[in-house]
């Protein structure tokens, strides 16, 4: 509920907006919000900034609306406001109505995730519910790489699976049906999100029209992921090593898989961190398993892909609007793409 003071300011600003005096309305919102903050009326300031930003954005005043949106995040950061369902709804609503080509849009996204990670220390990569909402918005915009990135940092495996299914059928080769889900599952596991990895895998394999079967699967890579998820419960290094040896041909289909498996081995199977050698963990510990070219004794009817499957990271993806923005915890730039770039892959920066 807005206070009477906020309601009066909103009424005055709305009159300015209806008269086309957007600049005056923008400045009034800024001035009054600063006054509220100086008086430690933080709730009133946040309420005014949200409603003012929304009104301006709805009147296509995207720069002014984005400016107030960023001030809202500044206010939340200064007061260390907790992450609530209401604040998440407000932040993602503003992001949704911003013009995708607005240069401040990704600054806003980055600051929002930074804010959520600072006030919720257990979510150092950003609150999963905030990532989930961002993922849904990008999915609705058919920006699959960005949707994928945010769903990987959420706990909604069902929606992620549905998005990946749509992404694959729209932009992937039929032979990549197993690679789209494999990349997601391995990245979930690197984030120690085993429950969501299982949920995403089950939904994808059950719903995808190109699979339509229960395990064991005809595609070896799907069998590897299925057995890996089972092996996590036991945590036995011998089982993990045998799996990697058995399915080395499928693992070699994407060089990123080895890097993810390095981390999974350390997180779930007690593998020590790799020494600083060019080969890494798989070179020093399992060089005879994964460090050599695979043989044909594993393939259970697998087919070669037409091209290397896209890793679908939010890293190193060209933007429609040529803008690049870094999410918190990433040293690489993040862009947008409507289609993957399979030959310019780098592993997802999960930190």
XYZ file of N, CA and C in Angstrom, residues 36-291:
768
model
N 12.862 11.070 0.427
C 12.410 9.966 1.270
C 13.597 9.189 1.843
N 14.601 8.909 0.999
C 15.767 8.159 1.476
C 16.527 8.929 2.549
N 16.662 10.238 2.363
C 17.368 11.056 3.358
C 16.625 11.085 4.682
N 15.293 10.904 4.626
C 14.472 10.862 5.837
C 14.317 9.431 6.368
N 15.055 8.513 5.743
C 15.015 7.089 6.102
C 13.627 6.482 5.913
N 12.878 7.046 4.984
C 11.586 6.468 4.602
C 11.820 5.557 3.396
N 12.520 4.464 3.649
C 12.991 3.613 2.561
C 11.858 2.883 1.845
N 10.860 2.483 2.605
C 9.734 1.785 1.974
C 8.986 2.715 1.022
N 8.788 3.968 1.445
C 8.115 4.929 0.576
C 8.949 5.222 -0.675
N 10.263 5.341 -0.486
C 11.138 5.611 -1.629
C 11.073 4.470 -2.636
N 11.146 3.236 -2.156
C 11.109 2.073 -3.049
C 9.770 1.978 -3.762
N 8.694 2.231 -3.025
C 7.355 2.178 -3.612
C 7.211 3.221 -4.718
N 7.682 4.431 -4.444
C 7.584 5.512 -5.425
C 8.430 5.216 -6.665
N 9.646 4.734 -6.454
C 10.536 4.463 -7.580
C 9.986 3.343 -8.464
N 9.447 2.301 -7.854
C 8.887 1.210 -8.645
C 7.706 1.690 -9.490
N 6.770 2.376 -8.856
C 5.580 2.813 -9.590
C 5.913 3.885 -10.624
N 6.866 4.757 -10.281
C 7.273 5.761 -11.252
C 7.969 5.147 -12.443
N 8.874 4.193 -12.196
C 9.577 3.518 -13.283
C 8.587 2.789 -14.186
N 7.639 2.109 -13.575
C 6.662 1.346 -14.358
C 5.825 2.264 -15.237
N 5.382 3.392 -14.690
C 4.572 4.328 -15.478
C 5.356 4.871 -16.676
N 6.610 5.243 -16.447
C 7.404 5.787 -17.542
C 7.706 4.725 -18.601
N 8.010 3.526 -18.166
C 8.279 2.450 -19.124
C 7.039 2.130 -19.952
N 5.878 2.164 -19.305
C 4.640 1.880 -20.027
C 4.294 2.969 -21.032
N 4.910 4.142 -20.880
C 4.735 5.232 -21.847
C 5.950 5.340 -22.774
N 6.695 4.213 -22.879
C 7.845 4.109 -23.797
C 8.966 5.096 -23.479
N 9.039 5.539 -22.242
C 10.151 6.383 -21.798
C 11.193 5.467 -21.139
N 11.886 4.706 -22.001
C 12.692 3.602 -21.494
C 13.947 4.065 -20.760
N 14.575 5.105 -21.220
C 15.765 5.586 -20.514
C 15.407 6.132 -19.137
N 14.332 6.932 -19.083
C 13.902 7.483 -17.795
C 13.407 6.378 -16.867
N 12.649 5.445 -17.426
C 12.156 4.331 -16.619
C 13.290 3.453 -16.110
N 14.290 3.226 -16.957
C 15.445 2.425 -16.531
C 16.231 3.135 -15.443
N 16.330 4.457 -15.547
C 17.042 5.230 -14.530
C 16.374 5.067 -13.166
N 15.061 5.176 -13.119
C 14.357 4.986 -11.845
C 14.470 3.538 -11.365
N 14.489 2.602 -12.300
C 14.641 1.194 -11.933
C 15.994 0.946 -11.266
N 17.042 1.557 -11.802
C 18.371 1.422 -11.197
C 18.425 2.096 -9.831
N 17.724 3.227 -9.692
C 17.656 3.885 -8.381
C 16.937 2.998 -7.365
N 15.941 2.266 -7.834
C 15.244 1.333 -6.945
C 16.213 0.293 -6.397
N 17.063 -0.263 -7.279
C 18.042 -1.259 -6.830
C 19.057 -0.639 -5.877
N 19.450 0.597 -6.153
C 20.364 1.289 -5.232
C 19.729 1.437 -3.849
N 18.459 1.769 -3.845
C 17.754 1.935 -2.577
C 17.659 0.609 -1.829
N 17.366 -0.456 -2.547
C 17.285 -1.773 -1.915
C 18.641 -2.209 -1.373
N 19.699 -1.881 -2.098
C 21.050 -2.260 -1.668
C 21.470 -1.496 -0.417
N 21.185 -0.204 -0.394
C 21.591 0.624 0.752
C 20.876 0.206 2.031
N 19.626 -0.173 1.884
C 18.850 -0.543 3.071
C 18.958 -2.029 3.383
N 19.680 -2.783 2.523
C 19.841 -4.230 2.695
C 18.484 -4.916 2.819
N 17.563 -4.484 1.964
C 16.228 -5.088 1.970
C 16.323 -6.557 1.595
N 15.587 -7.421 2.257
C 15.653 -8.857 1.949
C 15.008 -9.179 0.608
N 15.385 -10.315 0.077
C 14.766 -10.793 -1.157
C 13.418 -11.405 -0.792
N 12.368 -10.815 -1.294
C 11.015 -11.320 -1.050
C 10.325 -11.577 -2.378
N 9.221 -12.260 -2.306
C 8.431 -12.516 -3.512
C 7.999 -11.199 -4.147
N 7.675 -10.210 -3.314
C 7.226 -8.923 -3.835
C 8.350 -8.198 -4.573
N 9.539 -8.160 -3.965
C 10.642 -7.459 -4.629
C 11.055 -8.174 -5.916
N 11.051 -9.492 -5.903
C 11.376 -10.239 -7.126
C 10.353 -9.936 -8.216
N 9.088 -9.897 -7.845
C 8.035 -9.589 -8.830
C 8.208 -8.188 -9.405
N 8.532 -7.225 -8.545
C 8.709 -5.856 -9.012
C 9.919 -5.748 -9.949
N 11.026 -6.341 -9.559
C 12.248 -6.256 -10.365
C 12.039 -6.889 -11.732
N 11.463 -8.074 -11.756
C 11.294 -8.767 -13.037
C 10.196 -8.137 -13.893
N 9.205 -7.502 -13.242
C 8.185 -6.788 -14.009
C 8.813 -5.606 -14.751
N 9.660 -4.844 -14.054
C 10.345 -3.720 -14.700
C 11.236 -4.216 -15.837
N 11.954 -5.296 -15.589
C 12.829 -5.846 -16.628
C 12.019 -6.293 -17.842
N 10.879 -6.887 -17.598
C 10.041 -7.404 -18.679
C 9.533 -6.295 -19.588
N 9.148 -5.138 -19.012
C 8.567 -4.075 -19.831
C 9.632 -3.166 -20.445
N 10.894 -3.313 -20.024
C 11.955 -2.540 -20.670
C 12.143 -3.006 -22.106
N 12.473 -2.066 -22.970
C 12.799 -2.401 -24.347
C 14.047 -3.286 -24.347
N 14.006 -4.472 -25.010
C 15.196 -5.330 -25.054
C 16.430 -4.634 -25.613
N 16.235 -3.582 -26.413
C 17.370 -2.846 -26.966
C 17.830 -1.698 -26.083
N 17.168 -1.504 -24.960
C 17.571 -0.439 -24.046
C 18.922 -0.796 -23.430
N 19.950 0.059 -23.582
C 21.292 -0.304 -23.088
C 21.354 -0.487 -21.575
N 20.436 0.144 -20.832
C 20.460 0.004 -19.380
C 19.835 -1.301 -18.892
N 19.222 -2.027 -19.809
C 18.476 -3.212 -19.379
C 19.386 -4.256 -18.719
N 20.539 -4.485 -19.299
C 21.411 -5.523 -18.749
C 22.235 -5.024 -17.574
N 22.411 -3.729 -17.497
C 22.981 -3.165 -16.275
C 22.016 -3.412 -15.120
N 20.749 -3.214 -15.387
C 19.715 -3.459 -14.379
C 19.704 -4.927 -13.964
N 19.766 -5.829 -14.930
C 19.773 -7.259 -14.635
C 20.967 -7.625 -13.751
N 22.144 -7.137 -14.127
C 23.358 -7.444 -13.376
C 23.268 -6.925 -11.945
N 22.808 -5.682 -11.798
C 22.696 -5.095 -10.465
C 21.654 -5.844 -9.620
N 20.597 -6.300 -10.255
C 19.566 -7.037 -9.525
C 20.128 -8.350 -8.978
N 20.886 -9.059 -9.783
C 21.463 -10.316 -9.332
C 22.521 -10.062 -8.260
N 23.315 -9.014 -8.443
C 24.303 -8.651 -7.420
C 23.628 -8.346 -6.087
N 22.553 -7.587 -6.143
C 21.816 -7.255 -4.925
C 21.318 -8.522 -4.233
N 20.722 -9.436 -4.994
C 20.159 -10.646 -4.389
C 21.243 -11.533 -3.793
N 22.431 -11.520 -4.390
C 23.524 -12.349 -3.858
C 24.124 -11.755 -2.591
N 24.083 -10.441 -2.458
C 24.658 -9.796 -1.279
C 23.760 -9.906 -0.052
N 22.458 -9.839 -0.266
C 21.554 -9.907 0.889
C 21.210 -11.353 1.254
N 21.458 -12.292 0.346
C 21.288 -13.718 0.626
C 22.623 -14.406 0.370
N 23.427 -14.490 1.406
C 24.790 -14.975 1.262
C 24.854 -16.416 0.756
N 23.808 -17.190 1.015
C 23.835 -18.586 0.580
C 23.675 -18.726 -0.929
N 23.247 -17.657 -1.594
C 23.078 -17.694 -3.052
C 24.087 -16.733 -3.673
N 25.343 -17.143 -3.716
C 26.396 -16.234 -4.156
C 26.335 -15.928 -5.650
N 25.578 -16.708 -6.403
C 25.437 -16.435 -7.839
C 24.096 -15.780 -8.165
N 23.401 -15.367 -7.146
C 22.098 -14.741 -7.338
C 20.983 -15.651 -6.853
N 19.895 -15.042 -6.399
C 18.784 -15.822 -5.863
C 18.160 -16.676 -6.970
N 17.949 -17.981 -6.723
C 17.417 -18.858 -7.777
C 16.037 -18.449 -8.274
N 15.209 -17.875 -7.400
C 13.877 -17.444 -7.857
C 13.977 -16.253 -8.805
N 14.962 -15.390 -8.572
C 15.176 -14.267 -9.481
C 15.686 -14.775 -10.829
N 16.612 -15.712 -10.798
C 17.091 -16.322 -12.044
C 15.940 -17.004 -12.788
N 15.083 -17.668 -12.045
C 13.942 -18.351 -12.672
C 13.054 -17.365 -13.423
N 12.771 -16.226 -12.813
C 11.912 -15.226 -13.466
C 12.613 -14.641 -14.697
N 13.904 -14.352 -14.577
C 14.640 -13.849 -15.735
C 14.648 -14.900 -16.852
N 14.841 -16.159 -16.467
C 14.824 -17.225 -17.464
C 13.517 -17.297 -18.215
N 12.419 -17.153 -17.480
C 11.100 -17.201 -18.122
C 10.922 -16.042 -19.102
N 11.370 -14.850 -18.713
C 11.235 -13.683 -19.599
C 12.027 -13.880 -20.875
N 13.271 -14.319 -20.735
C 14.095 -14.548 -21.930
C 13.506 -15.660 -22.797
N 12.963 -16.683 -22.174
C 12.322 -17.761 -22.929
C 11.138 -17.210 -23.714
N 10.331 -16.380 -23.087
C 9.190 -15.770 -23.759
C 9.640 -14.916 -24.947
N 10.823 -14.306 -24.817
C 11.381 -13.491 -25.907
C 12.121 -14.329 -26.942
N 12.123 -15.637 -26.748
C 12.825 -16.579 -27.626
C 14.339 -16.324 -27.638
N 14.826 -15.818 -26.554
C 16.269 -15.644 -26.373
C 16.749 -16.858 -25.572
N 16.898 -17.985 -26.271
C 17.150 -19.249 -25.605
C 18.484 -19.316 -24.857
N 19.581 -18.804 -25.418
C 20.844 -18.897 -24.658
C 20.785 -18.187 -23.308
N 20.197 -16.985 -23.274
C 20.084 -16.288 -22.007
C 19.078 -16.981 -21.086
N 17.980 -17.488 -21.643
C 17.012 -18.224 -20.830
C 17.683 -19.443 -20.203
N 18.483 -20.118 -20.971
C 19.170 -21.314 -20.493
C 20.120 -20.972 -19.355
N 20.882 -19.907 -19.533
C 21.835 -19.505 -18.501
C 21.140 -19.274 -17.162
N 20.027 -18.561 -17.182
C 19.348 -18.238 -15.932
C 18.621 -19.444 -15.341
N 18.064 -20.305 -16.196
C 17.436 -21.511 -15.660
C 18.459 -22.431 -15.000
N 19.684 -22.465 -15.520
C 20.722 -23.292 -14.910
C 21.031 -22.814 -13.495
N 20.840 -21.529 -13.228
C 21.084 -20.978 -11.902
C 19.808 -20.917 -11.064
N 18.751 -21.564 -11.525
C 17.498 -21.631 -10.777
C 17.321 -23.041 -10.229
N 16.165 -23.296 -9.662
C 15.837 -24.644 -9.181
C 14.599 -25.190 -9.892
N 14.303 -24.658 -11.071
C 13.122 -25.086 -11.821
C 13.556 -25.989 -12.977
N 13.746 -27.258 -12.685
C 14.163 -28.196 -13.713
C 13.102 -28.482 -14.750
N 11.836 -28.405 -14.355
C 10.745 -28.677 -15.295
C 10.715 -27.621 -16.400
N 10.728 -26.356 -16.000
C 10.698 -25.279 -16.994
C 11.955 -25.299 -17.849
N 13.099 -25.585 -17.244
C 14.344 -25.652 -18.009
C 14.255 -26.738 -19.066
N 13.715 -27.894 -18.705
C 13.570 -28.996 -19.664
C 12.644 -28.607 -20.817
N 11.539 -27.946 -20.496
C 10.607 -27.520 -21.536
C 11.249 -26.503 -22.476
N 12.029 -25.586 -21.896
C 12.716 -24.593 -22.709
C 13.766 -25.257 -23.604
N 14.528 -26.203 -23.048
C 15.554 -26.898 -23.832
C 14.925 -27.708 -24.966
N 13.791 -28.312 -24.677
C 13.077 -29.071 -25.719
C 12.695 -28.145 -26.870
N 12.144 -27.000 -26.539
C 11.761 -26.031 -27.563
C 12.981 -25.496 -28.303
N 14.041 -25.229 -27.556
C 15.289 -24.738 -28.139
C 15.843 -25.744 -29.141
N 15.878 -27.020 -28.743
C 16.429 -28.032 -29.640
C 15.594 -28.215 -30.886
N 14.284 -28.315 -30.719
C 13.430 -28.541 -31.891
C 13.444 -27.346 -32.842
N 13.691 -26.143 -32.305
C 13.693 -24.941 -33.139
C 15.039 -24.707 -33.809
N 16.138 -25.037 -33.126
C 17.455 -24.642 -33.630
C 18.490 -25.762 -33.684
N 18.191 -26.928 -33.150
C 19.201 -27.982 -33.086
C 19.029 -29.021 -34.179
N 20.111 -29.780 -34.398
C 20.048 -30.935 -35.285
C 19.383 -32.098 -34.543
N 18.712 -32.994 -35.266
C 18.137 -34.177 -34.594
C 19.187 -34.972 -33.823
N 20.411 -35.023 -34.350
C 21.476 -35.797 -33.693
C 21.983 -35.145 -32.422
N 21.542 -33.919 -32.127
C 21.972 -33.218 -30.920
C 20.979 -33.358 -29.771
N 19.958 -34.185 -29.945
C 18.899 -34.289 -28.940
C 19.463 -34.655 -27.571
N 20.499 -35.491 -27.534
C 21.079 -35.889 -26.254
C 22.049 -34.840 -25.710
N 22.663 -34.047 -26.583
C 23.679 -33.089 -26.146
C 23.081 -31.867 -25.475
N 21.885 -31.481 -25.890
C 21.240 -30.322 -25.271
C 20.990 -30.564 -23.783
N 20.513 -31.768 -23.437
C 20.212 -32.050 -22.036
C 21.470 -32.408 -21.267
N 22.438 -33.028 -21.910
C 23.674 -33.400 -21.226
C 24.400 -32.176 -20.689
N 24.518 -31.157 -21.518
C 25.204 -29.933 -21.087
C 24.525 -29.336 -19.853
N 23.201 -29.288 -19.871
C 22.462 -28.703 -18.753
C 22.652 -29.520 -17.476
N 22.539 -30.840 -17.568
C 22.673 -31.687 -16.386
C 24.063 -31.557 -15.773
N 25.093 -31.583 -16.597
C 26.452 -31.481 -16.074
C 26.677 -30.132 -15.394
N 26.110 -29.079 -15.947
C 26.270 -27.762 -15.335
C 25.484 -27.657 -14.023
N 24.297 -28.233 -13.969
C 23.566 -28.284 -12.703
C 24.401 -28.998 -11.635
N 25.045 -30.088 -12.015
C 25.837 -30.841 -11.052
C 27.065 -30.052 -10.611
N 27.669 -29.304 -11.517
C 28.801 -28.462 -11.137
C 28.382 -27.397 -10.131
N 27.107 -27.017 -10.162
C 26.560 -26.072 -9.187
C 26.004 -26.794 -7.963
N 26.258 -28.103 -7.878
C 25.826 -28.942 -6.761
C 24.310 -28.940 -6.607
N 23.623 -28.880 -7.718
C 22.162 -28.863 -7.715
C 21.671 -30.188 -8.292
N 21.877 -31.250 -7.521
C 21.557 -32.596 -7.995
C 20.058 -32.795 -8.211
N 19.232 -32.265 -7.318
C 17.781 -32.463 -7.420
C 17.233 -31.866 -8.716
N 17.671 -30.654 -9.044
C 17.182 -30.012 -10.264
C 17.732 -30.699 -11.498
N 18.956 -31.206 -11.423
C 19.529 -31.948 -12.542
C 18.685 -33.178 -12.848
N 18.305 -33.916 -11.811
C 17.447 -35.089 -11.992
C 16.100 -34.712 -12.581
N 15.496 -33.670 -12.047
C 14.184 -33.219 -12.502
C 14.226 -32.809 -13.969
N 15.252 -32.054 -14.334
C 15.386 -31.585 -15.712
C 15.583 -32.760 -16.667
N 16.438 -33.706 -16.282
C 16.712 -34.871 -17.142
C 15.459 -35.710 -17.345
N 14.735 -35.968 -16.264
C 13.528 -36.785 -16.366
C 12.484 -36.131 -17.259
N 12.254 -34.837 -17.079
C 11.259 -34.142 -17.875
C 11.639 -34.109 -19.351
N 12.893 -33.817 -19.615
C 13.348 -33.711 -21.008
C 13.223 -35.053 -21.724
N 13.698 -36.119 -21.091
C 13.672 -37.425 -21.759
C 12.260 -37.984 -21.874
N 11.380 -37.603 -20.972
C 10.004 -38.087 -21.040
C 9.168 -37.319 -22.059
N 9.454 -36.019 -22.219
C 8.602 -35.167 -23.048
C 9.124 -34.967 -24.470
N 10.415 -35.147 -24.693
C 10.957 -34.852 -26.021
C 10.468 -35.888 -27.035
N 9.866 -35.437 -28.143
C 9.346 -36.388 -29.134
C 10.432 -37.196 -29.821
N 11.672 -36.729 -29.746
C 12.766 -37.468 -30.361
C 13.339 -38.552 -29.481
N 12.818 -38.692 -28.255
C 13.315 -39.724 -27.334
C 12.197 -40.715 -27.028
N 11.174 -40.239 -26.359
C 9.958 -41.034 -26.134
C 10.247 -42.466 -25.686
N 11.077 -42.636 -24.703
C 11.342 -43.967 -24.186
C 11.844 -43.853 -22.754
N 11.762 -44.946 -22.050
C 12.292 -45.007 -20.693
C 13.691 -45.591 -20.741
N 14.513 -45.358 -19.736
C 15.852 -45.936 -19.730
C 15.783 -47.471 -19.592
N 16.780 -48.162 -20.149
C 17.961 -47.651 -20.859
C 17.604 -47.093 -22.228
N 18.363 -46.081 -22.641
C 18.091 -45.379 -23.881
C 18.905 -45.965 -25.028
N 18.469 -45.668 -26.228
C 19.223 -46.101 -27.401
C 20.429 -45.208 -27.655
N 20.419 -44.010 -27.062
C 21.537 -43.080 -27.231
C 22.498 -43.232 -26.054
N 23.757 -43.578 -26.307
C 24.706 -43.826 -25.220
C 24.898 -42.646 -24.278
N 24.886 -41.416 -24.805
C 25.130 -40.254 -23.946
C 24.016 -40.098 -22.917
N 22.785 -40.380 -23.307
C 21.676 -40.341 -22.351
C 21.842 -41.415 -21.283
N 22.308 -42.594 -21.695
C 22.555 -43.643 -20.712
C 23.648 -43.238 -19.727
N 24.674 -42.571 -20.220
C 25.750 -42.118 -19.343
C 25.213 -41.167 -18.281
N 24.402 -40.189 -18.698
C 23.852 -39.227 -17.744
C 22.910 -39.919 -16.771
N 22.100 -40.819 -17.262
C 21.168 -41.568 -16.405
C 21.931 -42.336 -15.324
N 22.978 -43.064 -15.729
C 23.769 -43.846 -14.782
C 24.596 -42.949 -13.858
N 25.068 -41.817 -14.386
C 25.825 -40.881 -13.551
C 24.949 -40.339 -12.424
N 23.715 -39.984 -12.737
C 22.806 -39.470 -11.715
C 22.527 -40.520 -10.644
N 22.454 -41.772 -11.045
C 22.273 -42.852 -10.062
C 23.529 -43.010 -9.212
N 24.696 -42.934 -9.858
C 25.968 -43.135 -9.156
C 26.241 -42.054 -8.122
N 25.658 -40.884 -8.289
C 25.890 -39.805 -7.330
C 25.470 -40.195 -5.918
N 24.424 -41.015 -5.808
C 23.934 -41.397 -4.482
C 24.943 -42.263 -3.739
N 25.676 -43.098 -4.489
C 26.665 -43.955 -3.848
C 27.977 -43.251 -3.585
N 28.342 -42.334 -4.470
C 29.570 -41.578 -4.306
C 30.845 -42.402 -4.427
N 30.792 -43.522 -5.135
C 31.960 -44.400 -5.259
C 32.793 -44.004 -6.473
N 34.042 -43.684 -6.217
C 34.932 -43.252 -7.286
C 35.124 -44.337 -8.329
N 35.153 -45.592 -7.919
C 35.350 -46.687 -8.872
C 34.219 -46.728 -9.896
N 32.997 -46.500 -9.424
C 31.839 -46.501 -10.331
C 31.944 -45.340 -11.314
N 32.291 -44.174 -10.797
C 32.453 -42.990 -11.643
C 33.526 -43.227 -12.707
N 34.649 -43.832 -12.318
C 35.746 -44.082 -13.253
C 35.328 -45.069 -14.332
N 34.611 -46.118 -13.939
C 34.153 -47.116 -14.920
C 33.177 -46.487 -15.905
N 32.278 -45.660 -15.397
C 31.325 -44.985 -16.282
C 32.049 -44.126 -17.318
N 33.029 -43.345 -16.844
C 33.771 -42.485 -17.764
C 34.530 -43.311 -18.798
N 35.062 -44.463 -18.374
C 35.788 -45.327 -19.302
C 34.842 -45.948 -20.325
N 33.715 -46.429 -19.846
C 32.739 -47.083 -20.720
C 32.186 -46.141 -21.772
N 31.954 -44.894 -21.386
C 31.293 -43.950 -22.284
C 32.239 -42.859 -22.789
N 33.531 -43.195 -22.889
C 34.501 -42.191 -23.299
C 34.243 -41.675 -24.705
N 33.735 -42.489 -25.597
C 33.453 -42.027 -26.964
C 32.399 -40.930 -26.947
N 31.346 -41.155 -26.186
C 30.294 -40.137 -26.092
C 30.791 -38.899 -25.373
N 31.594 -39.075 -24.340
C 32.128 -37.932 -23.607
C 33.014 -37.077 -24.505
N 33.719 -37.722 -25.399
C 34.612 -36.986 -26.303
C 33.876 -36.176 -27.371
N 32.573 -36.302 -27.445
C 31.825 -35.542 -28.445
C 31.876 -34.039 -28.183
N 32.073 -33.647 -26.950
C 32.183 -32.226 -26.601
C 33.315 -32.082 -25.597
N 34.348 -31.323 -25.919
C 35.488 -31.192 -24.999
C 35.119 -30.562 -23.664
N 34.028 -29.832 -23.601
C 33.611 -29.225 -22.332
C 33.190 -30.270 -21.306
N 32.707 -31.423 -21.771
C 32.236 -32.436 -20.845
C 33.329 -32.854 -19.862
N 34.565 -32.971 -20.336
C 35.651 -33.394 -19.454
C 35.881 -32.386 -18.335
N 35.766 -31.112 -18.668
C 35.957 -30.084 -17.648
C 34.859 -30.155 -16.590
N 33.636 -30.368 -17.030
C 32.544 -30.498 -16.074
C 32.705 -31.761 -15.229
N 33.124 -32.847 -15.857
C 33.310 -34.094 -15.118
C 34.456 -33.984 -14.120
N 35.464 -33.189 -14.442
C 36.512 -32.913 -13.457
C 35.895 -32.363 -12.174
N 35.045 -31.356 -12.322
C 34.423 -30.729 -11.154
C 33.477 -31.685 -10.446
N 32.706 -32.441 -11.208
C 31.763 -33.395 -10.611
C 32.513 -34.461 -9.827
N 33.639 -34.936 -10.355
C 34.446 -35.904 -9.635
C 34.922 -35.376 -8.295
N 35.303 -34.118 -8.259
C 35.763 -33.511 -7.013
C 34.606 -33.297 -6.033
N 33.444 -32.865 -6.566
C 32.317 -32.509 -5.697
C 31.601 -33.724 -5.119
N 31.487 -34.801 -5.892
C 30.639 -35.919 -5.485
C 31.390 -37.233 -5.231
N 32.606 -37.365 -5.751
C 33.296 -38.651 -5.665
C 34.658 -38.570 -4.972
N 34.932 -37.450 -4.338
C 36.149 -37.338 -3.560
C 37.431 -37.282 -4.345
N 37.362 -36.918 -5.608
C 38.568 -36.795 -6.414
C 39.321 -35.540 -5.973
N 40.620 -35.625 -5.733
C 41.369 -34.424 -5.330
C 41.456 -33.429 -6.472
N 41.620 -32.143 -6.153
C 41.749 -31.138 -7.214
C 42.927 -31.478 -8.121
N 42.820 -31.170 -9.405
C 43.902 -31.507 -10.339
C 45.147 -30.687 -10.068
N 46.290 -31.304 -10.330
C 47.541 -30.571 -10.258
C 47.627 -29.618 -11.434
N 48.507 -28.636 -11.294
C 48.641 -27.641 -12.346
C 49.468 -28.210 -13.497
N 48.791 -29.049 -14.276
C 49.415 -29.648 -15.449
C 48.550 -29.360 -16.647
N 49.105 -29.392 -17.850
C 48.294 -29.126 -19.045
C 47.142 -30.100 -19.207
N 47.314 -31.326 -18.660
C 46.271 -32.334 -18.872
C 45.105 -32.186 -17.911
N 45.328 -31.554 -16.727
C 44.268 -31.446 -15.744
C 43.995 -32.780 -15.084
N 42.840 -32.896 -14.443
C 42.498 -34.093 -13.694
C 42.478 -35.322 -14.573
N 41.809 -35.226 -15.712
C 41.677 -36.397 -16.561
C 43.009 -36.776 -17.199
N 43.916 -35.820 -17.286
C 45.234 -36.161 -17.797
C 46.066 -36.866 -16.752
N 45.965 -36.427 -15.489
C 46.788 -36.998 -14.438
C 46.171 -38.236 -13.808
N 44.857 -38.245 -13.627
C 44.212 -39.348 -12.924
C 43.660 -40.407 -13.864
N 43.057 -39.983 -14.956
C 42.411 -40.936 -15.855
C 42.865 -40.725 -17.297
N 44.145 -40.503 -17.477
C 44.635 -40.223 -18.818
C 44.420 -41.409 -19.751
N 44.402 -42.600 -19.189
C 44.169 -43.780 -20.025
C 42.687 -44.007 -20.301
N 41.850 -43.224 -19.597
C 40.410 -43.382 -19.784
C 39.870 -42.374 -20.776
N 40.179 -41.085 -20.528
C 39.607 -40.032 -21.344
C 40.638 -39.235 -22.113
N 41.885 -39.480 -21.896
C 42.917 -38.690 -22.556
C 43.327 -39.225 -23.906
